[in-house]
C-alpha cells in the first residue's frame, strides 16, 4: 500500500465522475510524477475556482460574477429565457452561440425513481422571473428523455397562466445521421414532423 | 463559454490520464456543484501530497518518509531486490503481499522509439545497491513487452559480474485464462514451459 496521504487522494479522486479506483490510482501517480508541472498548477486552479466561483442567484449558472456574466450582459435579450437541465447544457448551447437571450438552470429533471420533485428544482424561481412581465418566450431545452419531457410538461403547466409563448427544441434526424442507425422513435418522429423541401 | 478560471481548470484536468476535454468538463461541473463535500477536501488532499510526498533516494518509491517506509522496514529482507518499471507495479506487488524484500523502481523501460536510454532509468543506482554486497537475488519484474524484456536483458547484463542470482517472473496461462482466448505467444510459452502435474 502507498502512504496514507496518497491512499486518501486516490480515494477522493476515485469519486470524481469518469474515474474508478484503478484510473484514480494511475492519475495520482501521474500527478506525483509531475508535481511542479501538473499537481501544483492544478491545486492553484482548483483553489481559484473554490474561492471565486458562485452560483448565480438569478439563473443558476456558475461564474465569478454575481449575477453571472450572462445575466449581467445588457446586450442579451431579456424577453427570452432558455430553460436547461444543468450548466453543462447551458455551456453546450453557448458553444453553439446561436441563442442571445437569458438562461434558467433547473438543476436537474423530475424523477420519481431518484425522488426528485418540483421543490428540488428551481421551478419557483423561474415562475418568479416570468411574473416580472419582461419575458415573452420560454424555450424548454430539456433532455429528450422520459424524465426530461415530464419536466418540460410540468414547467409548461406551471407557466400556463402567464402570457408567455412556450417553445421547445425541434426533434428529428441529427446532422450526419444515417437513417439506418437511428432509433425507431427518432425516425418515427422525424417522419411525422416532415416539412416541405 | 464558462468563466476563465473554470476554463483553466477544465484545461488542466483534461491533461490528466483518463480524462479528455469532455469528461474533464463533466468532472469540473461535479467539483463545483459539490464544493464543500468534494472540491475542498480534494484540494486539501492534493496539497498534503504535494507538501509531504518525496521520491525515495534509495528505491525510487514515493512516500512521506525518506528513505521510504519499505526501505526503512528492518523486517524486510535486504538480500532480495525486486526491480519494477514504475510505482504502480510496486503497488500491485505490495497488494499481492507475497514479496517481503526490497524494491527498485527503474522509472520506465528502455525504448528506442521514445528515446529512453539507460541513463534515463535508475540502472546505475541499482548497480550501486548491488555493489554493497548485501543483495543475493535480483528479481526482474518487468513488463512482458518487447521493451520490458529488452530492459530486463540489459539490466541482467549490467549485473553479470556481481555474485547475484537473477530471476524473473514466470510466464504462462493467467489464472482464470481460457486457452481459446489466449494469444498464441502465451500459449506457446505455456506449452514449452509445461511442468509435472
Tab-separated table of C-alpha atoms in Angstrom:
chain	number	residue	atom	x	y	z
A	1	UNK	CA	0.000	0.000	0.000
A	2	UNK	CA	1.060	3.557	-0.600
A	3	UNK	CA	1.435	6.230	2.096
A	4	UNK	CA	-1.872	7.228	3.806
A	5	UNK	CA	-1.899	10.675	2.152
A	6	UNK	CA	-1.575	9.046	-1.260
A	7	UNK	CA	-4.305	6.482	-0.497
A	8	UNK	CA	-6.555	9.326	0.694
A	9	UNK	CA	-6.012	11.254	-2.549
A	10	UNK	CA	-6.669	8.133	-4.644
A	11	UNK	CA	-9.897	7.601	-2.679
A	12	UNK	CA	-11.095	11.180	-3.292
A	13	UNK	CA	-10.123	11.094	-6.969
A	14	UNK	CA	-11.989	7.823	-7.475
A	15	UNK	CA	-15.250	9.606	-6.531
A	16	UNK	CA	-14.972	12.044	-9.448
A	17	UNK	CA	-17.252	11.031	-12.325
A	18	UNK	CA	-15.191	9.345	-15.021
A	19	UNK	CA	-12.762	7.809	-12.539
A	20	UNK	CA	-12.766	4.460	-10.781
A	21	UNK	CA	-10.300	3.095	-8.207
A	22	UNK	CA	-7.865	1.931	-10.888
A	23	UNK	CA	-7.828	5.028	-13.082
A	24	UNK	CA	-7.660	7.271	-9.981
A	25	UNK	CA	-4.511	5.394	-8.933
A	26	UNK	CA	-2.995	5.995	-12.354
A	27	UNK	CA	-3.951	9.679	-12.265
A	28	UNK	CA	-2.454	10.182	-8.785
A	29	UNK	CA	0.820	8.594	-9.916
A	30	UNK	CA	0.876	10.990	-12.853
A	31	UNK	CA	0.208	13.962	-10.554
A	32	UNK	CA	3.021	12.914	-8.181
A	33	UNK	CA	5.464	12.356	-11.024
A	34	UNK	CA	4.717	15.801	-12.473
A	35	UNK	CA	4.460	17.712	-9.222
A	36	UNK	CA	5.745	21.086	-10.449
A	37	UNK	CA	4.225	20.902	-13.908
A	38	UNK	CA	0.810	19.412	-13.179
A	39	UNK	CA	-0.065	18.925	-9.499
A	40	UNK	CA	0.817	22.418	-8.197
A	41	UNK	CA	-0.920	24.291	-11.078
A	42	UNK	CA	-3.966	22.042	-10.612
A	43	UNK	CA	-4.147	22.853	-6.883
A	44	UNK	CA	-3.837	26.592	-7.616
A	45	UNK	CA	-6.532	26.406	-10.274
A	46	UNK	CA	-8.909	24.412	-8.060
A	47	UNK	CA	-8.358	26.872	-5.236
A	48	UNK	CA	-9.169	29.798	-7.560
A	49	UNK	CA	-12.408	28.093	-8.600
A	50	UNK	CA	-13.309	27.248	-4.986
A	51	UNK	CA	-12.646	30.844	-3.889
A	52	UNK	CA	-14.257	32.758	-6.727
A	53	UNK	CA	-16.991	30.724	-8.363
A	54	UNK	CA	-20.509	31.367	-7.121
A	55	UNK	CA	-23.891	30.129	-8.235
A	56	UNK	CA	-25.800	32.939	-9.955
A	57	UNK	CA	-28.854	33.772	-7.795
A	58	UNK	CA	-30.851	34.645	-10.924
A	59	UNK	CA	-30.286	31.814	-13.400
A	60	UNK	CA	-28.268	29.176	-11.528
A	61	UNK	CA	-25.166	29.401	-13.747
A	62	UNK	CA	-21.708	29.272	-12.103
A	63	UNK	CA	-19.480	32.305	-12.541
A	64	UNK	CA	-17.077	34.672	-10.800
A	65	UNK	CA	-19.679	37.456	-11.109
A	66	UNK	CA	-22.925	37.647	-9.175
A	67	UNK	CA	-25.304	37.849	-11.053
A	68	UNK	CA	-23.361	35.878	-13.668
A	69	UNK	CA	-21.833	37.407	-16.803
A	70	UNK	CA	-24.747	36.152	-18.934
A	71	UNK	CA	-27.405	37.641	-16.630
A	72	UNK	CA	-25.473	40.919	-16.360
A	73	UNK	CA	-24.932	41.241	-20.124
A	74	UNK	CA	-27.253	44.052	-21.243
A	75	UNK	CA	-26.760	43.033	-24.878
A	76	UNK	CA	-28.610	39.754	-24.244
A	77	UNK	CA	-32.341	39.673	-24.903
A	78	UNK	CA	-34.274	39.711	-21.633
A	79	UNK	CA	-37.501	38.692	-23.328
A	80	UNK	CA	-36.300	35.115	-23.963
A	81	UNK	CA	-35.418	32.548	-21.303
A	82	UNK	CA	-33.965	29.193	-22.261
A	83	UNK	CA	-34.613	26.544	-19.598
A	84	UNK	CA	-31.884	23.894	-19.303
A	85	UNK	CA	-31.321	20.897	-17.071
A	86	UNK	CA	-27.832	21.810	-15.892
A	87	UNK	CA	-24.849	24.053	-16.527
A	88	UNK	CA	-23.265	21.567	-18.944
A	89	UNK	CA	-26.271	22.075	-21.238
A	90	UNK	CA	-26.010	25.858	-20.861
A	91	UNK	CA	-22.344	25.628	-21.893
A	92	UNK	CA	-23.253	23.425	-24.860
A	93	UNK	CA	-25.783	25.987	-26.096
A	94	UNK	CA	-23.289	28.832	-25.556
A	95	UNK	CA	-20.710	26.916	-27.611
A	96	UNK	CA	-23.223	26.844	-30.472
A	97	UNK	CA	-23.572	30.617	-29.980
A	98	UNK	CA	-26.978	30.962	-31.609
A	99	UNK	CA	-29.091	31.933	-28.613
A	100	UNK	CA	-28.714	35.504	-27.369
A	101	UNK	CA	-31.314	35.530	-24.583
A	102	UNK	CA	-31.067	34.579	-20.912
A	103	UNK	CA	-30.919	31.148	-19.303
A	104	UNK	CA	-32.517	29.349	-16.418
A	105	UNK	CA	-30.757	26.293	-14.958
A	106	UNK	CA	-33.263	23.926	-13.318
A	107	UNK	CA	-30.597	21.876	-11.551
A	108	UNK	CA	-31.961	18.542	-12.769
A	109	UNK	CA	-35.185	16.995	-14.019
A	110	UNK	CA	-38.148	15.497	-12.188
A	111	UNK	CA	-37.552	11.839	-11.428
A	112	UNK	CA	-39.826	9.521	-9.482
A	113	UNK	CA	-37.055	6.917	-9.205
A	114	UNK	CA	-34.466	9.343	-7.831
A	115	UNK	CA	-37.078	11.076	-5.677
A	116	UNK	CA	-36.596	14.470	-7.337
A	117	UNK	CA	-39.737	16.579	-7.078
A	118	UNK	CA	-40.585	20.133	-8.216
A	119	UNK	CA	-39.323	21.582	-4.911
A	120	UNK	CA	-35.825	20.181	-5.666
A	121	UNK	CA	-35.590	22.161	-8.901
A	122	UNK	CA	-35.511	25.940	-9.335
A	123	UNK	CA	-39.000	25.982	-10.883
A	124	UNK	CA	-40.400	28.512	-8.373
A	125	UNK	CA	-37.518	30.876	-9.260
A	126	UNK	CA	-38.398	30.509	-12.939
A	127	UNK	CA	-42.044	31.352	-12.229
A	128	UNK	CA	-40.807	34.396	-10.281
A	129	UNK	CA	-38.791	35.560	-13.282
A	130	UNK	CA	-41.834	35.179	-15.569
A	131	UNK	CA	-44.035	37.142	-13.150
A	132	UNK	CA	-41.823	40.204	-13.633
A	133	UNK	CA	-43.552	40.514	-17.030
A	134	UNK	CA	-40.474	41.114	-19.189
A	135	UNK	CA	-40.244	37.578	-20.581
A	136	UNK	CA	-42.137	36.812	-23.782
A	137	UNK	CA	-40.781	33.392	-24.713
A	138	UNK	CA	-39.656	30.420	-22.639
A	139	UNK	CA	-37.649	27.850	-24.628
A	140	UNK	CA	-37.665	24.438	-22.960
A	141	UNK	CA	-34.287	22.928	-23.909
A	142	UNK	CA	-34.649	19.851	-21.710
A	143	UNK	CA	-33.350	16.339	-22.496
A	144	UNK	CA	-35.430	14.236	-24.891
A	145	UNK	CA	-35.762	11.559	-22.200
A	146	UNK	CA	-38.920	10.485	-20.374
A	147	UNK	CA	-37.897	12.452	-17.261
A	148	UNK	CA	-36.824	15.443	-19.342
A	149	UNK	CA	-40.130	15.579	-21.168
A	150	UNK	CA	-42.150	15.037	-17.968
A	151	UNK	CA	-40.301	18.037	-16.548
A	152	UNK	CA	-40.962	20.083	-19.699
A	153	UNK	CA	-44.705	19.336	-19.425
A	154	UNK	CA	-44.713	20.197	-15.737
A	155	UNK	CA	-42.915	23.524	-16.293
A	156	UNK	CA	-45.235	24.383	-19.197
A	157	UNK	CA	-48.251	23.720	-16.972
A	158	UNK	CA	-46.869	25.935	-14.213
A	159	UNK	CA	-46.422	28.779	-16.732
A	160	UNK	CA	-49.834	28.333	-18.402
A	161	UNK	CA	-51.475	31.299	-16.709
A	162	UNK	CA	-48.766	33.768	-17.759
A	163	UNK	CA	-48.775	35.477	-21.162
A	164	UNK	CA	-45.599	33.793	-22.431
A	165	UNK	CA	-45.018	31.727	-25.530
A	166	UNK	CA	-43.579	28.321	-24.677
A	167	UNK	CA	-41.413	26.568	-27.254
A	168	UNK	CA	-39.149	23.549	-27.319
A	169	UNK	CA	-36.232	22.296	-29.430
A	170	UNK	CA	-37.156	20.553	-32.675
A	171	UNK	CA	-36.759	16.785	-32.999
A	172	UNK	CA	-35.568	14.836	-35.966
A	173	UNK	CA	-32.621	13.279	-37.724
A	174	UNK	CA	-29.376	14.679	-36.242
A	175	UNK	CA	-26.819	16.219	-38.606
A	176	UNK	CA	-24.787	13.436	-40.193
A	177	UNK	CA	-27.321	10.862	-39.023
A	178	UNK	CA	-27.652	7.701	-41.100
A	179	UNK	CA	-31.312	6.604	-41.096
A	180	UNK	CA	-30.214	3.013	-40.806
A	181	UNK	CA	-28.535	3.632	-37.431
A	182	UNK	CA	-31.256	5.847	-35.919
A	183	UNK	CA	-33.514	4.506	-33.196
A	184	UNK	CA	-37.116	3.854	-34.254
A	185	UNK	CA	-38.524	6.628	-32.037
A	186	UNK	CA	-36.434	9.335	-33.676
A	187	UNK	CA	-37.193	8.016	-37.148
A	188	UNK	CA	-40.953	7.980	-36.445
A	189	UNK	CA	-40.829	11.493	-35.030
A	190	UNK	CA	-38.775	12.798	-37.953
A	191	UNK	CA	-41.236	11.247	-40.382
A	192	UNK	CA	-44.337	12.651	-38.689
A	193	UNK	CA	-42.787	16.122	-38.398
A	194	UNK	CA	-41.624	16.134	-42.043
A	195	UNK	CA	-41.561	19.557	-43.698
A	196	UNK	CA	-41.590	20.997	-47.232
A	197	UNK	CA	-38.292	20.715	-49.026
B	1	UNK	CA	-18.038	29.689	-22.533
B	2	UNK	CA	-17.576	29.408	-18.794
B	3	UNK	CA	-15.604	31.850	-16.639
B	4	UNK	CA	-11.827	31.898	-17.377
B	5	UNK	CA	-10.979	30.226	-14.044
B	6	UNK	CA	-13.348	27.375	-14.881
B	7	UNK	CA	-11.982	27.020	-18.423
B	8	UNK	CA	-8.463	26.954	-16.976
B	9	UNK	CA	-9.382	24.175	-14.559
B	10	UNK	CA	-11.078	22.175	-17.324
B	11	UNK	CA	-7.933	22.565	-19.413
B	12	UNK	CA	-5.678	21.290	-16.601
B	13	UNK	CA	-7.993	18.415	-15.739
B	14	UNK	CA	-8.146	17.328	-19.374
B	15	UNK	CA	-4.369	16.650	-19.257
B	16	UNK	CA	-4.726	14.025	-16.517
B	17	UNK	CA	-4.529	10.496	-17.947
B	18	UNK	CA	-8.038	9.070	-18.214
B	19	UNK	CA	-9.634	12.446	-18.947
B	20	UNK	CA	-10.354	14.197	-22.215
B	21	UNK	CA	-11.852	17.652	-22.820
B	22	UNK	CA	-15.418	16.381	-22.447
B	23	UNK	CA	-15.009	14.273	-19.320
B	24	UNK	CA	-12.867	16.997	-17.709
B	25	UNK	CA	-15.765	19.437	-18.244
B	26	UNK	CA	-18.136	16.995	-16.565
B	27	UNK	CA	-15.739	16.438	-13.662
B	28	UNK	CA	-15.268	20.180	-13.103
B	29	UNK	CA	-19.047	20.684	-13.008
B	30	UNK	CA	-19.253	17.944	-10.402
B	31	UNK	CA	-16.474	19.561	-8.351
B	32	UNK	CA	-18.197	22.957	-8.464
B	33	UNK	CA	-21.564	21.511	-7.537
B	34	UNK	CA	-20.062	19.701	-4.547
B	35	UNK	CA	-17.667	22.404	-3.417
B	36	UNK	CA	-17.726	21.696	0.327
B	37	UNK	CA	-18.027	17.929	0.063
B	38	UNK	CA	-15.661	17.175	-2.810
B	39	UNK	CA	-13.648	20.116	-4.168
B	40	UNK	CA	-12.288	21.493	-0.858
B	41	UNK	CA	-11.272	18.048	0.545
B	42	UNK	CA	-9.627	17.265	-2.803
B	43	UNK	CA	-7.589	20.488	-2.707
B	44	UNK	CA	-6.518	19.763	0.889
B	45	UNK	CA	-5.540	16.203	-0.001
B	46	UNK	CA	-3.589	17.266	-3.104
B	47	UNK	CA	-1.793	19.915	-1.079
B	48	UNK	CA	-0.843	17.319	1.553
B	49	UNK	CA	0.576	15.058	-1.157
B	50	UNK	CA	2.432	17.945	-2.816
B	51	UNK	CA	3.921	19.038	0.530
B	52	UNK	CA	4.848	15.679	2.003
B	53	UNK	CA	5.473	13.125	-0.700
B	54	UNK	CA	9.089	12.646	-1.710
B	55	UNK	CA	10.808	10.236	-4.044
B	56	UNK	CA	12.805	7.708	-2.050
B	57	UNK	CA	16.517	8.252	-2.850
B	58	UNK	CA	17.188	4.524	-2.409
B	59	UNK	CA	14.480	2.719	-4.372
B	60	UNK	CA	12.518	5.446	-6.222
B	61	UNK	CA	9.190	4.783	-4.435
B	62	UNK	CA	7.066	7.775	-3.383
B	63	UNK	CA	6.403	8.199	0.328
B	64	UNK	CA	6.230	10.682	3.188
B	65	UNK	CA	9.360	9.098	4.683
B	66	UNK	CA	12.862	9.401	3.268
B	67	UNK	CA	14.051	6.656	2.754
B	68	UNK	CA	10.554	5.269	2.136
B	69	UNK	CA	8.694	3.036	4.589
B	70	UNK	CA	9.601	-0.078	2.567
B	71	UNK	CA	13.331	0.748	2.501
B	72	UNK	CA	13.273	1.658	6.225
B	73	UNK	CA	11.419	-1.501	7.252
B	74	UNK	CA	14.001	-3.675	9.019
B	75	UNK	CA	11.658	-6.669	8.809
B	76	UNK	CA	12.012	-6.730	5.032
B	77	UNK	CA	14.681	-8.940	3.529
B	78	UNK	CA	17.630	-6.857	2.312
B	79	UNK	CA	19.063	-9.737	0.328
B	80	UNK	CA	16.308	-9.598	-2.323
B	81	UNK	CA	15.623	-6.667	-4.665
B	82	UNK	CA	12.618	-6.704	-6.964
B	83	UNK	CA	13.122	-4.448	-9.996
B	84	UNK	CA	9.930	-2.857	-11.338
B	85	UNK	CA	9.132	-0.441	-14.134
B	86	UNK	CA	7.197	2.097	-12.067
B	87	UNK	CA	5.494	2.710	-8.731
B	88	UNK	CA	2.148	1.370	-9.983
B	89	UNK	CA	3.819	-2.024	-10.426
B	90	UNK	CA	5.391	-1.782	-6.953
B	91	UNK	CA	1.917	-1.102	-5.519
B	92	UNK	CA	0.468	-4.038	-7.454
B	93	UNK	CA	3.088	-6.395	-5.991
B	94	UNK	CA	2.523	-4.963	-2.498
B	95	UNK	CA	-1.221	-5.595	-2.879
B	96	UNK	CA	-0.418	-9.248	-3.565
B	97	UNK	CA	1.655	-9.152	-0.374
B	98	UNK	CA	3.866	-12.137	-1.214
B	99	UNK	CA	7.212	-10.407	-1.613
B	100	UNK	CA	8.963	-9.319	1.580
B	101	UNK	CA	12.221	-7.977	0.170
B	102	UNK	CA	13.153	-4.521	-1.120
B	103	UNK	CA	12.247	-2.829	-4.392
B	104	UNK	CA	13.965	-0.829	-7.075
B	105	UNK	CA	11.865	1.402	-9.333
B	106	UNK	CA	13.541	1.918	-12.717
B	107	UNK	CA	11.262	4.788	-13.737
B	108	UNK	CA	10.417	3.270	-17.126
B	109	UNK	CA	11.822	0.829	-19.647
B	110	UNK	CA	14.319	1.261	-22.462
B	111	UNK	CA	12.612	2.404	-25.630
B	112	UNK	CA	14.234	3.296	-28.913
B	113	UNK	CA	11.014	4.886	-30.181
B	114	UNK	CA	10.534	7.113	-27.119
B	115	UNK	CA	14.266	7.814	-26.933
B	116	UNK	CA	14.656	6.344	-23.449
B	117	UNK	CA	18.191	5.090	-22.867
B	118	UNK	CA	19.923	3.511	-19.835
B	119	UNK	CA	20.900	6.959	-18.481
B	120	UNK	CA	17.175	7.875	-18.232
B	121	UNK	CA	16.486	4.957	-15.892
B	122	UNK	CA	17.866	4.393	-12.397
B	123	UNK	CA	20.040	1.484	-13.547
B	124	UNK	CA	23.282	2.976	-12.188
B	125	UNK	CA	21.605	3.318	-8.756
B	126	UNK	CA	20.628	-0.349	-8.919
B	127	UNK	CA	24.220	-1.364	-9.736
B	128	UNK	CA	25.327	0.753	-6.761
B	129	UNK	CA	22.962	-1.127	-4.455
B	130	UNK	CA	24.273	-4.479	-5.725
B	131	UNK	CA	27.902	-3.384	-5.203
B	132	UNK	CA	27.230	-3.031	-1.472
B	133	UNK	CA	27.311	-6.851	-1.409
B	134	UNK	CA	24.210	-7.473	0.702
B	135	UNK	CA	21.951	-8.429	-2.193
B	136	UNK	CA	21.810	-12.089	-3.192
B	137	UNK	CA	18.853	-12.129	-5.598
B	138	UNK	CA	17.548	-9.608	-8.113
B	139	UNK	CA	14.013	-10.359	-9.344
B	140	UNK	CA	13.283	-8.692	-12.669
B	141	UNK	CA	9.522	-7.980	-12.523
B	142	UNK	CA	9.421	-6.001	-15.758
B	143	UNK	CA	6.566	-5.944	-18.304
B	144	UNK	CA	6.327	-8.884	-20.701
B	145	UNK	CA	6.578	-6.482	-23.646
B	146	UNK	CA	9.419	-6.153	-26.146
B	147	UNK	CA	10.725	-3.013	-24.390
B	148	UNK	CA	10.276	-4.574	-20.960
B	149	UNK	CA	12.240	-7.679	-21.922
B	150	UNK	CA	14.950	-5.659	-23.677
B	151	UNK	CA	15.334	-3.742	-20.426
B	152	UNK	CA	15.439	-6.968	-18.409
B	153	UNK	CA	18.231	-8.325	-20.628
B	154	UNK	CA	20.134	-5.054	-20.387
B	155	UNK	CA	19.868	-4.970	-16.576
B	156	UNK	CA	20.892	-8.631	-16.332
B	157	UNK	CA	23.965	-7.897	-18.449
B	158	UNK	CA	24.950	-4.955	-16.280
B	159	UNK	CA	24.748	-7.179	-13.192
B	160	UNK	CA	26.600	-10.135	-14.738
B	161	UNK	CA	29.881	-9.509	-12.969
B	162	UNK	CA	28.333	-9.413	-9.493
B	163	UNK	CA	27.656	-12.568	-7.455
B	164	UNK	CA	23.848	-12.227	-7.514
B	165	UNK	CA	21.207	-14.632	-8.700
B	166	UNK	CA	18.977	-13.033	-11.328
B	167	UNK	CA	15.395	-14.312	-11.641
B	168	UNK	CA	12.264	-13.198	-13.446
B	169	UNK	CA	8.511	-13.741	-13.097
B	170	UNK	CA	7.159	-16.966	-14.589
B	171	UNK	CA	5.130	-16.902	-17.793
B	172	UNK	CA	2.108	-18.925	-18.657
B	173	UNK	CA	-1.665	-19.136	-18.621
B	174	UNK	CA	-3.050	-16.474	-16.275
B	175	UNK	CA	-5.447	-17.524	-13.502
B	176	UNK	CA	-8.945	-17.881	-14.990
B	177	UNK	CA	-7.484	-17.818	-18.504
B	178	UNK	CA	-9.410	-19.643	-21.229
B	179	UNK	CA	-6.923	-21.199	-23.676
B	180	UNK	CA	-9.179	-20.242	-26.544
B	181	UNK	CA	-8.827	-16.537	-25.779
B	182	UNK	CA	-5.074	-16.524	-25.092
B	183	UNK	CA	-2.691	-15.032	-27.593
B	184	UNK	CA	-0.514	-17.536	-29.463
B	185	UNK	CA	2.713	-16.320	-27.841
B	186	UNK	CA	1.474	-17.004	-24.309
B	187	UNK	CA	0.080	-20.390	-25.323
B	188	UNK	CA	3.366	-21.401	-26.962
B	189	UNK	CA	5.340	-20.264	-23.930
B	190	UNK	CA	2.998	-22.062	-21.516
B	191	UNK	CA	3.293	-25.249	-23.555
B	192	UNK	CA	7.099	-25.156	-23.783
B	193	UNK	CA	7.423	-24.419	-20.052
B	194	UNK	CA	4.958	-27.171	-19.070
B	195	UNK	CA	5.633	-28.837	-15.712
B	196	UNK	CA	4.777	-32.075	-13.916
B	197	UNK	CA	1.247	-32.223	-12.652
